[in-house]
CSV table of C-alpha atoms in Angstrom, one decimal:
chain,number,residue,atom,x,y,z
A,5,MET,CA,-9.1,9.7,-1.2
A,6,GLY,CA,-8.0,6.5,-3.0
A,7,SER,CA,-5.6,8.4,-5.2
A,8,VAL,CA,-4.2,10.3,-2.3
A,9,ARG,CA,-3.5,7.1,-0.4
A,10,ALA,CA,-2.0,5.5,-3.5
A,11,MET,CA,0.3,8.5,-3.9
A,12,ALA,CA,1.2,8.4,-0.2
A,13,SER,CA,2.2,4.7,-0.4
A,14,THR,CA,4.5,5.5,-3.4
A,15,ARG,CA,5.9,8.7,-2.2
A,16,LEU,CA,6.3,8.1,1.5
A,17,LEU,CA,6.3,4.4,2.2
A,18,CYS,CA,7.7,2.6,-0.8
A,19,LEU,CA,5.3,-0.3,-0.7
A,20,PHE,CA,6.0,-3.5,-2.7
A,21,ASN,CA,3.9,-4.0,-5.8
A,22,ALA,CA,0.8,-6.0,-5.1
A,23,LYS,CA,2.3,-9.0,-6.8
A,24,ALA,CA,4.8,-9.2,-4.0
A,25,ALA,CA,2.2,-11.3,-2.2
A,26,ASP,CA,3.0,-14.2,-4.6
A,27,SER,CA,6.7,-13.7,-4.1
A,28,THR,CA,6.6,-14.0,-0.3
A,29,LYS,CA,4.7,-17.3,-0.7
A,30,THR,CA,7.3,-18.5,-3.2
A,31,LEU,CA,10.1,-17.6,-0.8
A,32,ALA,CA,8.4,-19.4,2.1
A,33,SER,CA,8.1,-22.5,-0.1
A,34,ALA,CA,11.7,-22.4,-1.2
A,35,TYR,CA,12.9,-21.9,2.4
A,36,TRP,CA,10.9,-24.8,3.7
A,37,SER,CA,11.7,-27.1,0.7
A,38,VAL,CA,14.7,-28.4,2.6
A,39,LEU,CA,12.7,-29.1,5.8
A,40,PRO,CA,9.7,-31.5,6.2
A,41,ARG,CA,6.6,-29.4,6.6
A,42,ARG,CA,4.2,-30.9,9.1
A,43,HIS,CA,0.5,-30.4,8.7
A,44,ILE,CA,-0.2,-30.2,12.4
A,45,CYS,CA,1.8,-29.0,15.3
A,46,SER,CA,2.0,-32.1,17.4
A,47,SER,CA,5.5,-32.5,18.8
A,48,PRO,CA,8.0,-30.3,20.8
A,49,SER,CA,10.8,-28.5,19.0
A,50,ARG,CA,13.9,-30.5,18.1
A,51,LEU,CA,16.0,-27.6,17.2
A,52,HIS,CA,19.3,-27.4,19.0
A,53,GLY,CA,22.5,-25.3,18.9
A,54,CYS,CA,23.1,-21.6,19.3
A,55,MET,CA,21.8,-18.4,17.7
A,56,SER,CA,23.0,-14.9,17.2
A,57,ALA,CA,21.3,-12.1,19.2
A,58,TRP,CA,21.9,-8.7,20.7
A,59,VAL,CA,21.8,-9.0,24.5
A,60,MET,CA,22.2,-6.9,27.6
A,61,ASP,CA,24.0,-8.0,30.7
A,62,GLN,CA,23.3,-4.8,32.5
A,63,TYR,CA,21.2,-1.7,32.0
A,64,GLY,CA,22.7,1.4,30.4
A,65,THR,CA,23.3,3.2,27.1
A,66,ASN,CA,24.1,1.6,23.7
A,67,GLY,CA,27.3,0.3,25.2
A,68,ALA,CA,25.2,-2.2,27.1
A,69,LEU,CA,24.1,-3.9,23.8
A,70,LYS,CA,26.3,-6.9,23.1
A,71,TYR,CA,26.3,-9.1,20.0
A,72,THR,CA,26.6,-12.8,20.6
A,73,GLU,CA,26.4,-16.0,18.5
A,74,GLU,CA,26.4,-18.3,21.5
A,75,LEU,CA,22.9,-17.9,22.9
A,76,PRO,CA,20.9,-21.1,23.1
A,77,VAL,CA,18.0,-21.4,20.6
A,78,PRO,CA,14.8,-21.1,22.6
A,79,THR,CA,12.6,-24.2,22.6
A,80,VAL,CA,8.8,-24.8,22.7
A,81,ARG,CA,8.1,-25.4,26.3
A,82,SER,CA,4.3,-25.4,26.4
A,83,PRO,CA,1.5,-26.8,24.2
A,84,SER,CA,0.5,-23.3,23.1
A,85,GLU,CA,3.9,-21.9,22.2
A,86,VAL,CA,5.2,-21.1,18.8
A,87,LEU,CA,8.9,-20.8,17.7
A,88,ILE,CA,9.5,-18.2,15.1
A,89,LYS,CA,12.6,-17.6,12.8
A,90,VAL,CA,12.9,-13.8,12.9
A,91,HIS,CA,13.3,-12.1,9.5
A,92,ALA,CA,12.8,-8.6,10.7
A,93,ALA,CA,12.3,-6.7,13.9
A,94,SER,CA,11.6,-3.0,14.7
A,95,LEU,CA,12.4,-0.7,17.6
A,96,ASN,CA,10.0,1.3,19.7
A,97,PRO,CA,10.6,4.1,22.2
A,98,LEU,CA,9.9,1.5,24.9
A,99,ASP,CA,13.1,-0.3,23.8
A,100,ILE,CA,15.1,2.8,24.5
A,101,SER,CA,13.5,3.1,27.9
A,102,MET,CA,14.0,-0.6,28.7
A,103,ARG,CA,17.6,-0.4,27.7
A,104,SER,CA,18.1,2.1,30.6
A,105,GLY,CA,16.2,-0.1,33.1
A,106,TYR,CA,12.7,1.6,32.7
A,107,GLY,CA,10.0,-0.6,34.2
A,108,ALA,CA,12.6,-3.2,35.4
A,109,LYS,CA,11.0,-4.0,38.7
A,110,LEU,CA,7.4,-4.5,37.4
A,111,LEU,CA,8.5,-6.4,34.2
A,112,LYS,CA,10.8,-8.7,36.2
A,113,PHE,CA,7.9,-9.5,38.5
A,114,ARG,CA,5.7,-10.1,35.5
A,115,ARG,CA,8.3,-12.6,34.0
A,116,ASP,CA,8.6,-14.5,37.3
A,117,PRO,CA,6.6,-13.5,40.5
A,118,LEU,CA,9.1,-15.6,42.6
A,119,SER,CA,12.0,-13.4,41.4
A,120,VAL,CA,11.1,-10.9,44.1
A,121,ILE,CA,11.7,-13.5,46.7
A,122,ASN,CA,14.7,-15.2,45.1
A,123,ASN,CA,16.3,-12.0,43.8
A,124,ASP,CA,16.8,-13.7,40.4
A,125,ASN,CA,18.7,-11.9,37.7
A,126,GLU,CA,16.8,-10.9,34.5
A,127,PHE,CA,19.9,-11.0,32.4
A,128,PRO,CA,20.8,-11.7,29.6
A,129,LEU,CA,18.0,-9.6,28.2
A,130,ILE,CA,17.0,-9.3,24.6
A,131,LEU,CA,15.1,-6.2,23.4
A,132,GLY,CA,12.9,-5.8,20.4
A,133,ARG,CA,9.1,-5.6,20.5
A,134,ASP,CA,8.1,-6.4,16.9
A,135,VAL,CA,8.7,-9.5,14.8
A,136,SER,CA,7.9,-10.7,11.3
A,137,GLY,CA,9.1,-14.1,10.4
A,138,VAL,CA,8.4,-17.8,9.7
A,139,VAL,CA,7.0,-20.4,12.1
A,140,VAL,CA,9.7,-23.1,12.8
A,141,ASP,CA,7.9,-25.3,15.3
A,142,CYS,CA,4.9,-25.2,17.7
A,143,GLY,CA,3.3,-27.0,20.6
A,144,SER,CA,0.9,-29.9,20.4
A,145,GLU,CA,-2.2,-27.7,21.0
A,146,VAL,CA,-1.4,-25.0,18.4
A,147,THR,CA,-4.0,-25.0,15.6
A,148,HIS,CA,-3.8,-21.4,14.2
A,149,VAL,CA,-0.4,-21.7,12.5
A,150,VAL,CA,1.9,-24.5,11.2
A,151,PRO,CA,5.6,-24.6,10.4
A,152,GLY,CA,6.3,-22.6,7.2
A,153,ASP,CA,3.6,-20.0,7.9
A,154,GLU,CA,4.7,-16.3,7.6
A,155,VAL,CA,3.6,-14.5,10.8
A,156,TRP,CA,3.9,-11.2,12.6
A,157,ALA,CA,3.5,-10.4,16.3
A,158,ALA,CA,4.2,-7.9,19.0
A,159,VAL,CA,6.5,-9.3,21.7
A,160,PRO,CA,5.3,-8.4,25.2
A,161,PRO,CA,7.9,-6.4,27.1
A,162,TRP,CA,8.1,-9.1,29.8
A,163,LYS,CA,9.4,-11.7,27.2
A,164,GLN,CA,12.7,-12.1,25.4
A,165,GLY,CA,12.6,-9.8,22.4
A,166,SER,CA,13.0,-10.1,18.6
A,167,LEU,CA,16.6,-8.9,18.2
A,168,ALA,CA,17.6,-12.5,17.8
A,169,GLU,CA,17.4,-15.2,15.2
A,170,PHE,CA,14.5,-17.0,17.0
A,171,VAL,CA,11.8,-16.0,19.4
A,172,THR,CA,9.0,-17.9,21.2
A,173,LEU,CA,5.5,-16.6,21.7
A,174,THR,CA,2.1,-18.1,22.4
A,175,GLU,CA,-0.3,-18.9,19.6
A,176,PHE,CA,-2.6,-16.1,20.9
A,177,GLU,CA,0.0,-13.5,20.4
A,178,VAL,CA,0.8,-14.5,16.8
A,179,SER,CA,-1.1,-13.6,13.6
A,180,HIS,CA,-0.6,-14.4,9.9
A,181,LYS,CA,1.5,-11.7,8.2
A,182,PRO,CA,-0.3,-9.5,5.6
A,183,LYS,CA,0.3,-11.0,2.1
A,184,LEU,CA,1.1,-7.7,0.5
A,185,LEU,CA,4.0,-6.8,2.8
A,186,SER,CA,7.6,-7.8,3.0
A,187,HIS,CA,8.9,-8.9,6.4
A,188,THR,CA,10.7,-5.5,6.7
A,189,GLU,CA,7.4,-3.6,6.2
A,190,ALA,CA,5.4,-6.0,8.3
A,191,ALA,CA,7.7,-5.6,11.3
A,192,SER,CA,6.9,-1.9,11.5
A,193,ILE,CA,3.3,-2.5,12.6
A,194,PRO,CA,2.4,-5.1,15.3
A,195,TYR,CA,3.5,-3.3,18.5
A,196,VAL,CA,2.0,0.1,17.6
A,197,ALA,CA,-1.1,-1.7,16.3
A,198,ASN,CA,-1.7,-3.5,19.6
A,199,THR,CA,-1.0,-0.4,21.5
A,200,ALA,CA,-3.2,1.8,19.5
A,201,LEU,CA,-6.1,-0.7,19.5
A,202,SER,CA,-5.8,-1.1,23.2
A,203,ALA,CA,-5.9,2.7,23.7
A,204,LEU,CA,-8.7,3.4,21.2
A,205,VAL,CA,-10.9,0.4,21.9
A,206,ASN,CA,-10.3,-0.7,25.5
A,207,ALA,CA,-9.7,2.8,27.0
A,208,GLY,CA,-11.4,5.0,24.4
A,209,GLY,CA,-14.5,2.9,23.6
A,210,LEU,CA,-14.2,3.3,19.9
A,211,CYS,CA,-14.6,0.5,17.3
A,212,ARG,CA,-15.3,0.1,13.6
A,213,ASP,CA,-19.1,0.5,14.1
A,214,SER,CA,-19.0,3.5,16.5
A,215,SER,CA,-16.4,5.8,15.0
A,216,SER,CA,-18.2,7.3,12.1
A,217,ASN,CA,-18.0,11.1,12.2
A,218,LYS,CA,-16.4,11.0,15.7
A,219,ARG,CA,-13.9,13.8,16.1
A,220,VAL,CA,-10.5,12.5,17.3
A,221,LEU,CA,-7.3,14.5,18.2
A,222,ILE,CA,-4.0,12.7,18.1
A,223,THR,CA,-1.1,14.6,19.7
A,224,GLY,CA,2.4,13.6,18.5
A,225,GLY,CA,0.9,11.9,15.4
A,226,SER,CA,4.0,11.3,13.3
A,227,GLY,CA,5.4,8.4,15.3
A,228,GLY,CA,4.6,4.8,15.1
A,229,VAL,CA,1.4,4.8,17.2
A,230,GLY,CA,0.2,8.0,15.7
A,231,THR,CA,0.7,7.1,12.0
A,232,PHE,CA,-1.1,3.7,12.6
A,233,SER,CA,-3.9,5.4,14.5
A,234,ILE,CA,-4.6,7.9,11.8
A,235,GLN,CA,-5.1,5.2,9.2
A,236,LEU,CA,-7.1,3.0,11.5
A,237,LEU,CA,-9.5,5.8,12.5
A,238,LYS,CA,-9.9,6.9,8.9
A,239,ALA,CA,-10.7,3.3,7.9
A,240,TRP,CA,-13.4,3.4,10.6
A,241,GLY,CA,-14.8,6.7,9.3
A,242,ALA,CA,-13.6,9.1,12.0
A,243,HIS,CA,-12.6,12.8,11.5
A,244,VAL,CA,-8.9,13.0,12.6
A,245,THR,CA,-6.9,16.0,13.7
A,246,VAL,CA,-3.2,15.6,14.3
A,247,THR,CA,-0.5,17.7,16.0
A,248,CYS,CA,3.1,17.3,14.7
A,249,SER,CA,6.0,19.4,13.5
A,250,GLN,CA,6.1,21.2,10.2
A,251,ASN,CA,8.3,18.7,8.4
A,252,ALA,CA,5.9,15.8,9.3
A,253,LYS,CA,2.7,17.5,8.0
A,254,GLY,CA,3.0,16.0,4.5
A,255,LEU,CA,3.4,12.5,6.0
A,256,VAL,CA,0.3,12.7,8.2
A,257,ARG,CA,-1.8,14.3,5.5
A,258,GLY,CA,-0.8,11.6,3.1
A,259,LEU,CA,-2.0,9.0,5.6
A,260,GLY,CA,-5.4,10.6,5.7
A,261,ALA,CA,-5.4,13.2,8.6
A,262,ASP,CA,-8.2,15.8,8.0
A,263,GLU,CA,-6.6,18.6,9.9
A,264,VAL,CA,-2.9,19.1,10.9
A,265,VAL,CA,-1.6,21.6,13.4
A,266,ASP,CA,2.1,22.4,13.7
A,267,TYR,CA,2.9,22.3,17.4
A,268,THR,CA,6.1,24.3,16.9
A,269,THR,CA,4.2,27.5,16.1
A,270,GLY,CA,3.3,29.8,18.9
A,271,ASP,CA,-0.5,29.7,18.2
A,272,SER,CA,-1.0,25.9,18.0
A,273,LEU,CA,-3.3,25.8,21.1
A,274,GLU,CA,-5.3,28.8,19.7
A,275,GLN,CA,-5.8,26.9,16.5
A,276,LEU,CA,-7.1,23.9,18.3
A,277,GLU,CA,-9.4,25.9,20.5
A,278,MET,CA,-11.0,27.5,17.4
A,279,MET,CA,-12.0,24.0,16.2
A,280,GLU,CA,-15.1,22.1,17.1
A,281,LYS,CA,-14.6,20.1,20.3
A,282,PHE,CA,-13.4,16.5,20.2
A,283,ASP,CA,-14.9,13.2,21.2
A,284,LEU,CA,-11.6,11.6,22.0
A,285,ILE,CA,-8.0,12.7,22.4
A,286,LEU,CA,-5.1,10.2,22.1
A,287,ASP,CA,-2.1,11.7,23.7
A,288,ASN,CA,1.3,10.4,22.7
A,289,VAL,CA,3.2,13.3,24.2
A,290,GLY,CA,2.2,13.5,27.9
A,291,GLY,CA,3.8,16.0,30.3
A,292,GLU,CA,2.0,19.4,30.1
A,293,THR,CA,-0.2,18.3,27.2
A,294,GLU,CA,-3.0,17.0,29.4
A,295,GLN,CA,-3.2,20.3,31.2
A,296,TRP,CA,-4.6,22.0,28.1
A,297,ALA,CA,-5.8,19.0,26.0
A,298,VAL,CA,-8.7,18.0,28.3
A,299,GLY,CA,-10.3,21.4,27.7
A,300,LEU,CA,-10.6,20.6,24.0
A,301,LEU,CA,-13.0,17.7,24.7
A,302,LYS,CA,-16.8,17.9,24.5
A,303,SER,CA,-18.3,18.4,28.0
A,304,TRP,CA,-20.8,16.0,29.5
A,305,SER,CA,-21.1,13.9,26.3
A,306,GLY,CA,-19.0,10.8,27.1
A,307,ALA,CA,-15.8,12.3,25.6
A,308,LYS,CA,-12.5,10.6,26.6
A,309,TYR,CA,-8.9,11.6,27.1
A,310,VAL,CA,-6.5,8.7,26.7
A,311,THR,CA,-2.8,9.1,27.4
A,312,LEU,CA,-0.1,6.6,26.6
A,313,VAL,CA,2.4,8.4,28.9
A,314,THR,CA,1.7,7.2,32.4
A,315,PRO,CA,3.7,7.2,35.6
A,316,LEU,CA,3.1,3.5,36.4
A,317,LEU,CA,6.5,2.0,35.6
A,318,LEU,CA,8.3,5.1,36.8
A,319,ASN,CA,6.6,4.8,40.1
A,320,THR,CA,7.4,1.1,40.6
A,321,ASP,CA,11.0,1.8,39.6
A,322,SER,CA,11.4,4.6,42.2
A,323,LEU,CA,9.1,3.5,45.0
A,324,GLY,CA,9.1,-0.3,44.6
A,325,LEU,CA,6.3,-2.6,43.5
A,326,MET,CA,3.7,-2.1,46.2
A,327,ASP,CA,4.2,1.6,46.9
A,328,GLY,CA,4.6,2.4,43.2
A,329,LEU,CA,1.4,0.6,42.3
A,330,LEU,CA,-0.4,2.3,45.1
A,331,GLN,CA,0.9,5.8,44.1
A,332,ALA,CA,0.0,5.2,40.5
A,333,GLY,CA,-3.5,4.1,41.5
A,334,CYS,CA,-4.1,7.1,43.7
A,335,SER,CA,-2.9,9.5,40.9
A,336,LEU,CA,-5.2,7.9,38.3
A,337,HIS,CA,-8.2,7.9,40.7
A,338,SER,CA,-7.6,11.6,41.5
A,339,LYS,CA,-7.5,12.6,37.8
A,340,VAL,CA,-10.5,10.5,36.9
A,341,THR,CA,-12.6,12.0,39.7
A,342,GLN,CA,-11.4,15.6,39.0
A,343,ASN,CA,-12.3,15.4,35.3
A,344,ILE,CA,-15.6,13.8,35.8
A,345,ILE,CA,-16.7,16.3,38.4
A,346,SER,CA,-15.4,19.4,36.5
A,347,SER,CA,-16.5,18.7,32.9
A,348,GLY,CA,-17.9,15.2,32.6
A,349,VAL,CA,-14.8,14.0,30.7
A,350,PHE,CA,-13.5,10.5,31.1
A,351,TYR,CA,-9.7,10.3,31.9
A,352,ARG,CA,-8.0,7.1,30.9
A,353,TRP,CA,-4.6,5.5,30.8
A,354,GLY,CA,-3.7,3.5,27.6
A,355,PHE,CA,-1.4,0.5,27.7
A,356,TYR,CA,0.0,-2.1,25.2
A,357,ALA,CA,-1.9,-5.4,25.3
A,358,PRO,CA,-0.8,-8.5,23.3
A,359,ASP,CA,-3.6,-9.6,20.9
A,360,GLY,CA,-3.0,-11.9,18.0
A,361,PRO,CA,-6.7,-12.0,16.9
A,362,ALA,CA,-6.7,-8.2,16.7
A,363,LEU,CA,-3.7,-8.4,14.4
A,364,ASP,CA,-5.7,-10.7,12.2
A,365,GLU,CA,-8.1,-7.9,11.6
A,366,VAL,CA,-5.3,-5.4,11.0
A,367,SER,CA,-3.8,-7.8,8.5
A,368,LYS,CA,-7.1,-7.7,6.5
A,369,LEU,CA,-7.0,-3.9,6.5
A,370,VAL,CA,-3.4,-3.9,5.3
A,371,ASP,CA,-4.1,-6.3,2.4
A,372,ALA,CA,-7.2,-4.1,1.5
A,373,GLY,CA,-4.9,-1.1,1.2
A,374,MET,CA,-6.5,0.8,4.1
A,375,ILE,CA,-3.4,0.7,6.3
A,376,LEU,CA,0.2,1.3,5.0
A,377,PRO,CA,3.5,0.6,6.7
A,378,VAL,CA,5.5,3.7,7.6
A,379,VAL,CA,9.1,2.7,7.7
A,380,GLU,CA,11.5,5.7,8.2
A,381,ALA,CA,14.8,3.8,8.5
A,382,GLN,CA,16.2,0.3,8.0
A,383,PHE,CA,19.4,-1.2,9.5
A,384,PRO,CA,21.1,-4.6,9.0
A,385,PHE,CA,21.3,-6.9,12.0
A,386,THR,CA,25.0,-6.0,12.5
A,387,GLN,CA,24.0,-2.3,13.1
A,388,VAL,CA,21.5,-2.6,16.0
A,389,PRO,CA,23.3,0.0,18.1
A,390,GLN,CA,23.1,2.5,15.2
A,391,ALA,CA,19.3,1.7,14.9
A,392,PHE,CA,18.9,2.5,18.6
A,393,GLN,CA,20.8,5.8,18.1
A,394,LYS,CA,18.6,6.7,15.2
A,395,LEU,CA,15.5,6.2,17.3
A,396,GLU,CA,17.1,8.0,20.3
A,397,ASP,CA,17.7,11.1,18.2
A,398,GLY,CA,13.9,11.6,18.3
A,399,HIS,CA,11.4,13.2,15.9
A,400,ALA,CA,10.3,9.9,14.5
A,401,ARG,CA,8.6,9.7,11.1
A,402,GLY,CA,7.4,6.2,11.4
A,403,LYS,CA,9.3,3.1,12.5
A,404,THR,CA,13.0,2.0,12.5
A,405,VAL,CA,13.3,-1.6,11.3
A,406,VAL,CA,16.2,-4.1,11.7
A,407,ARG,CA,16.6,-6.7,9.0
A,408,VAL,CA,17.6,-9.8,11.0
A,409,ALA,CA,17.6,-12.3,8.1
A,410,GLU,CA,19.5,-10.3,5.5
A,411,GLU,CA,19.9,-13.2,3.1
A,412,ASP,CA,16.2,-13.9,3.1
A,413,ASP,CA,15.4,-10.3,2.4
A,414,GLN,CA,17.7,-10.2,-0.6
A,415,GLN,CA,16.1,-13.4,-2.0
A,416,ALA,CA,12.7,-11.9,-1.4
A,417,GLU,CA,13.6,-8.7,-3.3
A,418,GLU,CA,15.0,-10.8,-6.2
A,419,LEU,CA,11.8,-12.8,-6.4
A,420,VAL,CA,9.7,-9.5,-6.3
A,421,GLN,CA,11.8,-8.2,-9.2
A,422,ASN,CA,11.3,-11.4,-11.1
A,423,ARG,CA,7.6,-11.3,-10.6
A,424,ARG,CA,7.4,-7.8,-11.8
A,425,ALA,CA,9.3,-8.6,-14.9
A,426,GLU,CA,7.1,-11.5,-15.9
A,427,PRO,CA,4.1,-9.4,-17.0
A,428,GLU,CA,6.4,-7.2,-19.0
A,429,GLN,CA,7.9,-10.2,-20.8
A,430,GLU,CA,4.4,-11.5,-21.6
A,431,VAL,CA,3.4,-8.1,-23.1
A,432,HIS,CA,6.5,-8.1,-25.3
A,433,GLU,CA,5.9,-11.7,-26.5
A,434,THR,CA,2.2,-10.9,-27.2
A,435,ALA,CA,3.3,-7.9,-29.2
A,436,LYS,CA,5.7,-10.0,-31.3
A,437,GLN,CA,3.0,-12.6,-32.0
A,438,ASN,CA,0.6,-9.9,-33.2
């Protein structure tokens, strides 16, 4: 299994050499050598001026995305906040939906409950749910990180996103970045990790100690949540079956999937029905999937169906907050009751949940080589609309990443190359001496 994963990392994911861990530390030190590094976070931010960002002044298509260099740099406003200089961000399907106004009413209410009364405008809005970068400043009560630390995080959809030079988050949403990953690689993981963990653990009831030999089916397994979930479940000892298209079978097998079913064939359901029943299904597809997927679960044994495709935000958008929440609640209650009565199967909705401590555990798995980043495409910060278009074209094979701090990435790559060259020079010098 180890050799397969090593081949997968080289063939599919182009991971940095393990010695890149030292280079990222060197880059952080070089970057912060021109600034005083505080040992504690004890004062509010003193950064002023403007930053570049991609903003929206209205909902719509890619034409609604506007580049600006005149957005005020956010400041640390509370004792628990952290200001991060963004090095890389990545896009998720949610960003595509939010660009068109998906979930606008509920997310606007989450940002500011009084906005419903005051009819406040949520614009300008910054998208981007993943961030990898360096801590610039933090509030007086922050103890987990200090300026200069390399961190990663998932930005909640009710906060300003990471397609900007700087972003603010709370200490509890931030985690130390894995040492073995570049910022570009690291930015591909946080949002899908928090989403997958919320679905598998909170809704699905699985954990590291309870997953051994559990049979799990992941529908639509080649996207960001799917590729992360495969690796996490295999690290926990589960048996994983994945549905995906033919050209993604190599990817998911390389990540550890035990069985792969091509959903484009006419007999994919028949193949699944011939297999042993499952303990949990993680549905990334939705729609008609749940009509047949629930029947693949073990009856009356605590099996769970967890879908990440729910009508909650659609209902609040179309019906308003109160009516939308009520309609969604009734729909969920009906399906939960129906499945319990008919086959003893638990029906659940899965949602993203911000969780910095959970990312700490993910970081350990990444540095242990048990979880690999799956980056399908990279774009410079100047090409954010093109990155959105790539994601919008569908058939994702991992994540689409935006390099926000291009200069820093180039310096990091140079340092990585230098680090790799050092052992070779030592070997040549030793050979000459002998």
